[in-house]
mmCIF file of C-alpha atoms in Angstrom:
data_model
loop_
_atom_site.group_PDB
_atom_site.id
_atom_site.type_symbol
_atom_site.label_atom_id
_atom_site.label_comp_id
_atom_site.label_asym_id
_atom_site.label_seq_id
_atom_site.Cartn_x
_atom_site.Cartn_y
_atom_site.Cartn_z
ATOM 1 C CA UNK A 286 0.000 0.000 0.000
ATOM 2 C CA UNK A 287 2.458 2.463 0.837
ATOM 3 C CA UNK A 288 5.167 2.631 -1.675
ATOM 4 C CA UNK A 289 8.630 2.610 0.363
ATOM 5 C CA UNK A 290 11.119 4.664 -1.497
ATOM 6 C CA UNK A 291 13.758 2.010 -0.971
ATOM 7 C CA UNK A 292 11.618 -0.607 -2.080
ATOM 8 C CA UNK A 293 9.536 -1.848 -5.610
ATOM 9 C CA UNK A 294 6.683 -2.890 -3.977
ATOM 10 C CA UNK A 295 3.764 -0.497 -6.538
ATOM 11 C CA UNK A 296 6.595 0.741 -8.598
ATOM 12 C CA UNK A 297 7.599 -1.528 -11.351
ATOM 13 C CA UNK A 298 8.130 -0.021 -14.686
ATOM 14 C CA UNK A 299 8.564 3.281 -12.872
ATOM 15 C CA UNK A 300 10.515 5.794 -15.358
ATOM 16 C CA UNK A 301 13.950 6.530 -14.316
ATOM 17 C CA UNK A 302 14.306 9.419 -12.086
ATOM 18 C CA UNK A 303 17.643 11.143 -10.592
ATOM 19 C CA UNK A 304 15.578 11.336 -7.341
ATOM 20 C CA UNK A 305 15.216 7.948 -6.477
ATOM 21 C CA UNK A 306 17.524 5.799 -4.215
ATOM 22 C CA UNK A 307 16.665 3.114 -6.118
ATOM 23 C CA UNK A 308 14.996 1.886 -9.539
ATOM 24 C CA UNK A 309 12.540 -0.577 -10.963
ATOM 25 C CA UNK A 310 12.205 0.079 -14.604
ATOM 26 C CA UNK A 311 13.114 -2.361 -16.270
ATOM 27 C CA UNK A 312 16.941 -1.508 -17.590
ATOM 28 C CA UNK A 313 17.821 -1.060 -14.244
ATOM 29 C CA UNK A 314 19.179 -5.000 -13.888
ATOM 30 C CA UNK A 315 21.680 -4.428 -16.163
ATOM 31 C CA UNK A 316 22.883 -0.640 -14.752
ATOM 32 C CA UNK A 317 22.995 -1.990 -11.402
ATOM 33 C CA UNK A 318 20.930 -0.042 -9.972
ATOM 34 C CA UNK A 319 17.761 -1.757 -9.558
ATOM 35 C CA UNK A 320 15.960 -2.005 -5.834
ATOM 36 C CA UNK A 321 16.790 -5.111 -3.476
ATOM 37 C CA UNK A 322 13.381 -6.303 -3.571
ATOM 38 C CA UNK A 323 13.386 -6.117 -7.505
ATOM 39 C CA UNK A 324 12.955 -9.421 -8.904
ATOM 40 C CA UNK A 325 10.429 -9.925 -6.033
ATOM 41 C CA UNK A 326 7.803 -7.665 -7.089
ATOM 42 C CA UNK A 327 8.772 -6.988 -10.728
ATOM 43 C CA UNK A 328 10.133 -10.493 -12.107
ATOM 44 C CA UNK A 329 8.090 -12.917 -13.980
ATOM 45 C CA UNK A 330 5.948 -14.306 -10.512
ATOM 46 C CA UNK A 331 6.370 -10.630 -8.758
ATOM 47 C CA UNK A 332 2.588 -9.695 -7.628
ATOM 48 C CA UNK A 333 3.206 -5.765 -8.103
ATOM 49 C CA UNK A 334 2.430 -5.511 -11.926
ATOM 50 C CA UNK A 335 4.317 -2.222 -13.474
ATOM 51 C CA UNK A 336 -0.063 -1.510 -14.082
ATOM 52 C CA UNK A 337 -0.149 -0.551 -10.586
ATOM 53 C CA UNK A 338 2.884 2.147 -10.433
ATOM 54 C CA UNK A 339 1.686 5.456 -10.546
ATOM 55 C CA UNK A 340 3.227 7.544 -13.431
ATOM 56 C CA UNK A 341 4.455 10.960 -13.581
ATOM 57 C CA UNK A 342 1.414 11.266 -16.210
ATOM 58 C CA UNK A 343 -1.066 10.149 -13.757
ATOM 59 C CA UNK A 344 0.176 12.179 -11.091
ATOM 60 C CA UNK A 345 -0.014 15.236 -13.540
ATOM 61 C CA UNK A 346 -3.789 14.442 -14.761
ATOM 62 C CA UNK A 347 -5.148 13.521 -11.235
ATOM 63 C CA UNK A 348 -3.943 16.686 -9.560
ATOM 64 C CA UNK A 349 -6.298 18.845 -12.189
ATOM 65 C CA UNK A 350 -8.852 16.319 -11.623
ATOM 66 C CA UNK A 351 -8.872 17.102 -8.075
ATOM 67 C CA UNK A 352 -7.954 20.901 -8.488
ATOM 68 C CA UNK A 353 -11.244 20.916 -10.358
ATOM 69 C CA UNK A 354 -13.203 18.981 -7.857
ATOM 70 C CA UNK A 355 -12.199 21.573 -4.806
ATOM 71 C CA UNK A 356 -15.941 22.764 -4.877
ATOM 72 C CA UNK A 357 -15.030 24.321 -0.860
ATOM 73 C CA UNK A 358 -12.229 26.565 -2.529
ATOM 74 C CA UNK A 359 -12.568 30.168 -1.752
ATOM 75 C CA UNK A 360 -13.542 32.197 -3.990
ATOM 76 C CA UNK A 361 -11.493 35.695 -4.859
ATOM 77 C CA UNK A 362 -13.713 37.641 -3.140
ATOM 78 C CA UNK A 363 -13.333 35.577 0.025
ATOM 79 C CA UNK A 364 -10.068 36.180 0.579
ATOM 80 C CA UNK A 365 -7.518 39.236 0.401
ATOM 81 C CA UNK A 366 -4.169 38.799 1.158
ATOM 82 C CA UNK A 367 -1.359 41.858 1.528
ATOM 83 C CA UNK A 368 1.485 40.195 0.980
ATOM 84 C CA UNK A 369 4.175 43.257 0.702
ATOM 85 C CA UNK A 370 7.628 42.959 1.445
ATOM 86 C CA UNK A 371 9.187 40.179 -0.989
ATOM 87 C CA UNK A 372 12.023 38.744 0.964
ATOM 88 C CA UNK A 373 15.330 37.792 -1.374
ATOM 89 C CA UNK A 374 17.639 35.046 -0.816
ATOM 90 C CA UNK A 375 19.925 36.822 1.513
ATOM 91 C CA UNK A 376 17.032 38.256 4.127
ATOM 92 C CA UNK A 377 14.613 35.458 4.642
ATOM 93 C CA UNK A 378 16.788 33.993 7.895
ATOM 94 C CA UNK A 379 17.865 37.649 9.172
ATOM 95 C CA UNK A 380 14.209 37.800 11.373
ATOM 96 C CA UNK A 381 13.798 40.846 10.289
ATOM 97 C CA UNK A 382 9.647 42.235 10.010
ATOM 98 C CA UNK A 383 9.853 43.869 6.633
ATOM 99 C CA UNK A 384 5.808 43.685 6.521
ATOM 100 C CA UNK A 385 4.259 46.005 9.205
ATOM 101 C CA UNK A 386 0.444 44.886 8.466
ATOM 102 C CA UNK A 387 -1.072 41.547 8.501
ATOM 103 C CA UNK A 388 -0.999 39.592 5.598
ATOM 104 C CA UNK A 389 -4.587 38.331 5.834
ATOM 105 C CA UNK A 390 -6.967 41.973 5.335
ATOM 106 C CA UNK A 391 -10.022 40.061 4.752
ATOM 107 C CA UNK A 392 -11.281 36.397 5.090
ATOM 108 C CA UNK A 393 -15.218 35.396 4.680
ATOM 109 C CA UNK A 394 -15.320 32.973 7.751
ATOM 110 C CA UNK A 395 -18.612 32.015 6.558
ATOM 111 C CA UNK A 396 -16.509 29.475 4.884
ATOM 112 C CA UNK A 397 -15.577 27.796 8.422
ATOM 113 C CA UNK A 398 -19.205 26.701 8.475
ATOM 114 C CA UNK A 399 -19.068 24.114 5.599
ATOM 115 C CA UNK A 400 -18.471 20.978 7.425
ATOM 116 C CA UNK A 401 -14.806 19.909 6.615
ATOM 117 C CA UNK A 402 -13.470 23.361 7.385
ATOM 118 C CA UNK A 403 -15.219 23.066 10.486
ATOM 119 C CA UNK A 404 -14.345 19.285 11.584
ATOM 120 C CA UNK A 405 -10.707 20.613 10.405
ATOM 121 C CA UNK A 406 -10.595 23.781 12.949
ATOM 122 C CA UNK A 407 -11.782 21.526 16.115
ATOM 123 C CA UNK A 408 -8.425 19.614 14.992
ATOM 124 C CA UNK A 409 -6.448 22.316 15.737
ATOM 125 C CA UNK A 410 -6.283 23.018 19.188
ATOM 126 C CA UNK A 411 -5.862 19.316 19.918
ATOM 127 C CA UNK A 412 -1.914 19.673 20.054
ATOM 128 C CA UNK A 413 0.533 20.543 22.147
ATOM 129 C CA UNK A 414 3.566 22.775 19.923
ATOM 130 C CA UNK A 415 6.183 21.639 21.809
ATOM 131 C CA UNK A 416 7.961 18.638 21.125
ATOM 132 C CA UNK A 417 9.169 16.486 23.373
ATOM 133 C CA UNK A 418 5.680 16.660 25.429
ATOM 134 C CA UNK A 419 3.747 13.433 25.074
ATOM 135 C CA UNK A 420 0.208 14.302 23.710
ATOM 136 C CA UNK A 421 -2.763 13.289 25.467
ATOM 137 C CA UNK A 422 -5.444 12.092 23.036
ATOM 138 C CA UNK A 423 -9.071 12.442 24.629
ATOM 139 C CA UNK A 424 -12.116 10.470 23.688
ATOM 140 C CA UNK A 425 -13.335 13.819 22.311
ATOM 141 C CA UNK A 426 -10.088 14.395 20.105
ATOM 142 C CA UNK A 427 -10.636 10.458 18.575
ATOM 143 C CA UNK A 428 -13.987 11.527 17.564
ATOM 144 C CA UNK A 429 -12.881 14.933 16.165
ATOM 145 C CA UNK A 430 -10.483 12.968 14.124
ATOM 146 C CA UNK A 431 -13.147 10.434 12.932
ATOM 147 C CA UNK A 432 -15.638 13.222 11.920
ATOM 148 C CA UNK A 433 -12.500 15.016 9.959
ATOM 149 C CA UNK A 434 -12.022 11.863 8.348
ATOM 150 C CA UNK A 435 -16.118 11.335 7.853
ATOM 151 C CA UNK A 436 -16.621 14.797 6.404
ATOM 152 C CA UNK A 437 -14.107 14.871 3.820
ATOM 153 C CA UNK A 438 -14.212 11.672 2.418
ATOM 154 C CA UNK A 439 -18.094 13.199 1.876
ATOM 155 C CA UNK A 440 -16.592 15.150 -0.849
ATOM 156 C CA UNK A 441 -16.325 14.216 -4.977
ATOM 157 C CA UNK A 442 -12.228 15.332 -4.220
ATOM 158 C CA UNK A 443 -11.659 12.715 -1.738
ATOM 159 C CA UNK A 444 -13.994 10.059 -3.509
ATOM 160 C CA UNK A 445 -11.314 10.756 -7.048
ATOM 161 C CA UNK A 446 -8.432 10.238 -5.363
ATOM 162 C CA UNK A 447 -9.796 6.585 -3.800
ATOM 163 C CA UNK A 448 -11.127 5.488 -7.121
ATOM 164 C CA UNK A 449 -7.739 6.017 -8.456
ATOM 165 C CA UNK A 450 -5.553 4.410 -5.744
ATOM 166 C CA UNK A 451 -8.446 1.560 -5.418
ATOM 167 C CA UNK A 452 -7.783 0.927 -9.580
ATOM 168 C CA UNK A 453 -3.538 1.155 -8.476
ATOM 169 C CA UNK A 454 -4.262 -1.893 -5.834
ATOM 170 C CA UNK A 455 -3.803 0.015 -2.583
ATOM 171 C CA UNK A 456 -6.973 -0.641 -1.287
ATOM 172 C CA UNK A 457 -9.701 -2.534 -1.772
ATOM 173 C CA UNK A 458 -12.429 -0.721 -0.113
ATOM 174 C CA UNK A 459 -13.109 2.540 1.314
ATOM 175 C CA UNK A 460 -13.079 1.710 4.825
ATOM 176 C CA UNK A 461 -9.529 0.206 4.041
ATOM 177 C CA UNK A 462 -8.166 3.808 3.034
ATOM 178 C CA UNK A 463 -10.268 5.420 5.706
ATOM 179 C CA UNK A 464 -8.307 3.692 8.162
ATOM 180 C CA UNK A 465 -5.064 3.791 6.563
ATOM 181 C CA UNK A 466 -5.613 7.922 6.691
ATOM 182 C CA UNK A 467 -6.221 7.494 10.191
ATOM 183 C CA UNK A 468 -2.987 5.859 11.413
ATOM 184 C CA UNK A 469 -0.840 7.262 8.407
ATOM 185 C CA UNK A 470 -1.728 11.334 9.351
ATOM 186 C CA UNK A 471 -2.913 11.203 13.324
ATOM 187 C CA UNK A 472 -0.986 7.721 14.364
ATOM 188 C CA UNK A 473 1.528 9.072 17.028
ATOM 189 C CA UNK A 474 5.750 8.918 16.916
ATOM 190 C CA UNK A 475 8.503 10.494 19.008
ATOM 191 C CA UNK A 476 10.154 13.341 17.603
ATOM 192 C CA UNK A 477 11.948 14.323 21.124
ATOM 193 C CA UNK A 478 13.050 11.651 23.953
ATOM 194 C CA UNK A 479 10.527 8.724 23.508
ATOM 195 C CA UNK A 480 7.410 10.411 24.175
ATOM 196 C CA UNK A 481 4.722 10.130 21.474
ATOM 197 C CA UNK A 482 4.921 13.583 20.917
ATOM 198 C CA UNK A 483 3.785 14.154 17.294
ATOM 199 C CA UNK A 484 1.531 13.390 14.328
ATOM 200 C CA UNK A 485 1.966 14.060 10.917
ATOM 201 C CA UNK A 486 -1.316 16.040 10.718
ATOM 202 C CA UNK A 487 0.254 18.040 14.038
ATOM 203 C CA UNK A 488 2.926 18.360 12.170
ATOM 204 C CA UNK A 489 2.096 19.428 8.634
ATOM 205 C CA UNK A 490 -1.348 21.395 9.540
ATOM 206 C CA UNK A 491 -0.752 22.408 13.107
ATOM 207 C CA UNK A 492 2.816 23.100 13.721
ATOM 208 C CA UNK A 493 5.061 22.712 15.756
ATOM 209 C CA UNK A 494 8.272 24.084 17.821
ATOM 210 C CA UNK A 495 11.412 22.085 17.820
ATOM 211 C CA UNK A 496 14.730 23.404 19.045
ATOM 212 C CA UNK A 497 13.602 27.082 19.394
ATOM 213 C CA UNK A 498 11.985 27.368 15.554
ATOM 214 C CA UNK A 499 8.402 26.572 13.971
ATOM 215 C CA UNK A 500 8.101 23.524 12.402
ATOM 216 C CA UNK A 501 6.007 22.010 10.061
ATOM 217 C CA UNK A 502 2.718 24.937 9.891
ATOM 218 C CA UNK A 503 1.967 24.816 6.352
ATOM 219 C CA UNK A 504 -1.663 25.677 6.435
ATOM 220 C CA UNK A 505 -3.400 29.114 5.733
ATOM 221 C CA UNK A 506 -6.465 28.394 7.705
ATOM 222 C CA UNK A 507 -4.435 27.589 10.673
ATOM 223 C CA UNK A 508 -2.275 30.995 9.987
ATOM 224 C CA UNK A 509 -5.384 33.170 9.544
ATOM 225 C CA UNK A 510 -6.769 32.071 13.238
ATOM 226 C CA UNK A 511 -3.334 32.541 15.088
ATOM 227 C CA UNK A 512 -2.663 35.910 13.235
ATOM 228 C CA UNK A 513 -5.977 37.193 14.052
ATOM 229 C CA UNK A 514 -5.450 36.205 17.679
ATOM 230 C CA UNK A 515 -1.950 38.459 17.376
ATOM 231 C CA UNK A 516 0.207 35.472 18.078
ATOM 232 C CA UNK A 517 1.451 35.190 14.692
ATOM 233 C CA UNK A 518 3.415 37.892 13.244
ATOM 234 C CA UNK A 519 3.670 37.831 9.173
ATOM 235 C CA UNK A 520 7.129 38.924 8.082
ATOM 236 C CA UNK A 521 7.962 38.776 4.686
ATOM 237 C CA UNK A 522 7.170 36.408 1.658
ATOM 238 C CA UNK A 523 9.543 34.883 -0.872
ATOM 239 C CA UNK A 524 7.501 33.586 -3.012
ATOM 240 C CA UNK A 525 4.017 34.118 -4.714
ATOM 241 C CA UNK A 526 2.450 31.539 -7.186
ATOM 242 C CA UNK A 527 1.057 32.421 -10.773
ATOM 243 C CA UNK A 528 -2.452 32.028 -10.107
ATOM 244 C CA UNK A 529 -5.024 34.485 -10.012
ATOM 245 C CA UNK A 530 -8.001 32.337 -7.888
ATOM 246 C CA UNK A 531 -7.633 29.949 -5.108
ATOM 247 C CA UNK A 532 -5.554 28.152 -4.137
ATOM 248 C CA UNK A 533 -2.518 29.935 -4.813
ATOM 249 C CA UNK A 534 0.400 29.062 -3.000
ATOM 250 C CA UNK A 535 2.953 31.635 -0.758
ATOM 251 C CA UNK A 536 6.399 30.883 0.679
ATOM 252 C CA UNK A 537 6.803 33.345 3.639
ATOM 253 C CA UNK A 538 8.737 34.111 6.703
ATOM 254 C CA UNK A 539 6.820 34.511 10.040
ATOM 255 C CA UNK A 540 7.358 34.436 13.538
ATOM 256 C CA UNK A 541 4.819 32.173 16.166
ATOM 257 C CA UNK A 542 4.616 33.698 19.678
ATOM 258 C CA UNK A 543 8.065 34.437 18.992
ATOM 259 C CA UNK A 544 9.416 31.493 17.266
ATOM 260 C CA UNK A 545 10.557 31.895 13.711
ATOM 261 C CA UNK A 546 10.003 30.354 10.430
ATOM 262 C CA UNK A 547 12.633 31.201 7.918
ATOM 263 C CA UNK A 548 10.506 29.725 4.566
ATOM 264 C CA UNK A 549 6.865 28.430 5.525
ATOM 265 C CA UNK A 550 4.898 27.104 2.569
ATOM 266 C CA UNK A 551 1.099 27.072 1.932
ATOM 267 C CA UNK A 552 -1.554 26.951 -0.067
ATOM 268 C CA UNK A 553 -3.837 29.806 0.214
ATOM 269 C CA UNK A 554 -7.386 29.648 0.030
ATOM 270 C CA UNK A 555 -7.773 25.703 -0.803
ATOM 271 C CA UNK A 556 -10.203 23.841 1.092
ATOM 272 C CA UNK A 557 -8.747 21.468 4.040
ATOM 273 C CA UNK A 558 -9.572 18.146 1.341
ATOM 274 C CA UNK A 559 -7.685 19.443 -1.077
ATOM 275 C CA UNK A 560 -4.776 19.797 0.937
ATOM 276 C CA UNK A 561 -5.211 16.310 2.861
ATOM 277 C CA UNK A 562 -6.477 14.767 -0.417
ATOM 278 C CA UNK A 563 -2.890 16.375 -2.532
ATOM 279 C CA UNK A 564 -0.175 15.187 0.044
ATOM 280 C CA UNK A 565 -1.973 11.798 1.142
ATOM 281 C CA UNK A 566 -1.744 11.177 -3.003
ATOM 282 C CA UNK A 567 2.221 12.323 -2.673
ATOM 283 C CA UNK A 568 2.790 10.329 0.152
ATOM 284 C CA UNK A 569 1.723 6.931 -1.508
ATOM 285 C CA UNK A 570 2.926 7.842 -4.536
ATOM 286 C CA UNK A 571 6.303 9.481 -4.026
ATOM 287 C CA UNK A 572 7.626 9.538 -0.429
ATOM 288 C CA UNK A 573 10.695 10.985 0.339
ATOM 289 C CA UNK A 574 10.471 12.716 -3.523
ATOM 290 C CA UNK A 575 9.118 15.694 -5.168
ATOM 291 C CA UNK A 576 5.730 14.864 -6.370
ATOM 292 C CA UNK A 577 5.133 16.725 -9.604
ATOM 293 C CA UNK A 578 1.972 18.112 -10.430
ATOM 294 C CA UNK A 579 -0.235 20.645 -12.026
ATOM 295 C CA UNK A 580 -3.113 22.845 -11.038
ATOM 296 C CA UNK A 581 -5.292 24.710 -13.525
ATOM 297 C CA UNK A 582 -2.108 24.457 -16.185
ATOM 298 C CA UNK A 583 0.431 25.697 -13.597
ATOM 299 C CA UNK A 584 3.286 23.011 -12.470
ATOM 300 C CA UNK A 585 4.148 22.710 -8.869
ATOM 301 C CA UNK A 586 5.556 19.790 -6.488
ATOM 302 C CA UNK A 587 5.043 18.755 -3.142
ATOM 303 C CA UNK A 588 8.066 17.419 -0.971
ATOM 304 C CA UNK A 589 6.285 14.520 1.499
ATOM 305 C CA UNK A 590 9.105 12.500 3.787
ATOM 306 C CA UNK A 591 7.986 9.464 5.747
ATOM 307 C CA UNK A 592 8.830 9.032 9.508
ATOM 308 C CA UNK A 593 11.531 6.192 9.552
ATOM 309 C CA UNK A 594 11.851 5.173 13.152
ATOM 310 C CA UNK A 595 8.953 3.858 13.837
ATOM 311 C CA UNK A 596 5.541 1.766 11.981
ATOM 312 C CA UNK A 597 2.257 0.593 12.161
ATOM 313 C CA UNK A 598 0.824 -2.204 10.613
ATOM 314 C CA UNK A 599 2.768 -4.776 8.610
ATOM 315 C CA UNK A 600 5.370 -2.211 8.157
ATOM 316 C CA UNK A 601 3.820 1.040 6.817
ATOM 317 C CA UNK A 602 5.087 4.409 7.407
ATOM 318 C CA UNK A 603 3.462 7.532 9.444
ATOM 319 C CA UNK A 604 4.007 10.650 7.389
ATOM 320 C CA UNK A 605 7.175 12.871 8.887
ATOM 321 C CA UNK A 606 5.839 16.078 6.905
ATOM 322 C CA UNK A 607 4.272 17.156 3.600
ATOM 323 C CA UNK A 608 3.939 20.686 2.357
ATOM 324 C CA UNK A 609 3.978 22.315 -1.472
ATOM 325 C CA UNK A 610 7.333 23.600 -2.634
ATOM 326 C CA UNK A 611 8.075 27.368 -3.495
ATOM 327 C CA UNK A 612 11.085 27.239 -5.930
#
């Protein structure tokens, strides 16, 4: 199911790409370089058929497909953003506020009333930042998680993406990738001393503070509440994507109750499916890799990394982090 990037298990007849550790097509037995578990899955009797790799084609075609099903998107006029100082190479670790007003002028919360933004902001306050402090997960928070998990796979985004990955082999049923969500984004690892401090949802959508810096915090819903409580303070951004609707995508510089972020990615403006939906497809597809993709014509990539110490089931991975790259 989950498509180790060490490994060929999903990835036979893969095309050759500088960016793996390994290969599977199928010139790679005679440069050397194939995968240990090669002639298990791809020989003559291996069960992972090069039908179920995902291609760089798929990946492309999918991504619009789902870009096109974010029917929760904001719309232009629900959002304004003053994004103002552009940051260059040479200033985005100095910590210096180049931006003195908030980057967010306007959001229409009305949006926080459709039912997976909603299920998505209960999420957020479930966490503890710092890491190192074992989280305590409540019969409430379980439930929150289930009803995040209910409510977006309610939507035609989330319903694509299992159609495809059910037609790859991953799963064989719906309930099967429900659960495989569950452990893969809210399962719980140790990023400090042994406690089971951290998630990848924490991680990725929440944030976190390691060693005196943010980490993780690559969501704009998430950004919008904290900065409109005054505990986040925009700084600078370093990058702005070509598109002229939602989502866009900014790489900025911010500081969290003090703690800095030197380059922060997000989308801006996408709904909280599309986000799960985009890296959940990166993860299985290409962990540890940049994911290529498109939205409405535009190329991007996301960077997902799996957690390595530790796994649940028969060897599957929890995701380390996930968020969109800003060249």
């Amino acid at each position: 199911l989950y498509t180790a990037p060490d490994s060929c298990e999903g990835r036979c007849g893969e095309p050759f790409s500088e960016e793996d550790e390994c290969h599977c097509h199928a010139e790679c037995v005679t440069q050397h370089n194939c995968c240990e578990d090669h002639e298990r899955h791809c020989g003559p009797d291996g069960f992972s058929s090069s039908r179920d790799s995902i291609t760089d084609q798929e990946l492309l075609e999918l991504s619009e497909q789902l870009y096109g099903a974010d029917h929760n998107k904001a719309r232009p006029s629900d959002i304004a953003i003053n994004p103002q100082h552009l940051a260059g190479p040479d200033e985005t670790g100095d910590k210096q506020d180049r931006s003195p007003q908030p980057l967010y002028k306007y959001v229409n919360e009305e949006l926080f009333s459709k039912p997976t933004y909603a299920s998505f902001i209960k999420l957020l306050d479930n966490y503890q930042r710092a890491t190192g402090r074992e989280e305590e997960v409540t019969a409430e928070e379980l439930r929150e998680q289930e009803r995040f998990l209910e409510e977006v796979m309610k939507t035609e985004l989330m319903k694509k993406l299992f159609v495809f990955l059910q037609g790859k082999n991953r799963y064989s049923s719906q309930q099967e990738f429900l659960q495989d969500l569950k452990q893969m984004w809210f399962g719980l690892y140790s990023r400090g001393d042994g406690e089971q401090d951290s998630s990848g949802f924490e991680h990725v959508f929440s944030g976190e503070v390691k060693k005196g810096k943010v980490s993780g915090f690559h969501n704009w819903i998430r950004f919008y509440l904290l900065e409109k409580q005054g505990v986040v303070n925009y700084f600078s951004h370093n990058f702005n994507g070509p598109w002229d609707s939602y989502p866009d995508v900014l790489g900025l510089q911010f500081s969290w109750d003090g703690f800095y972020k030197e380059v922060g990615s997000a989308f801006i403006g996408c709904s909280p499916e599309f986000e799960f939906g985009l890296y959940s497809l990166c993860f299985l597809a290409r962990p540890g890799r940049a994911c290529h993709l498109s939205l409405g014509g535009h190329r991007l990539s996301v960077q997902t990394y799996p957690w390595t110490k530790s796994t649940y089931g028969s060897g599957r991975r929890f995701i380390a982090t996930a968020y969109v790259m800003s060249p």
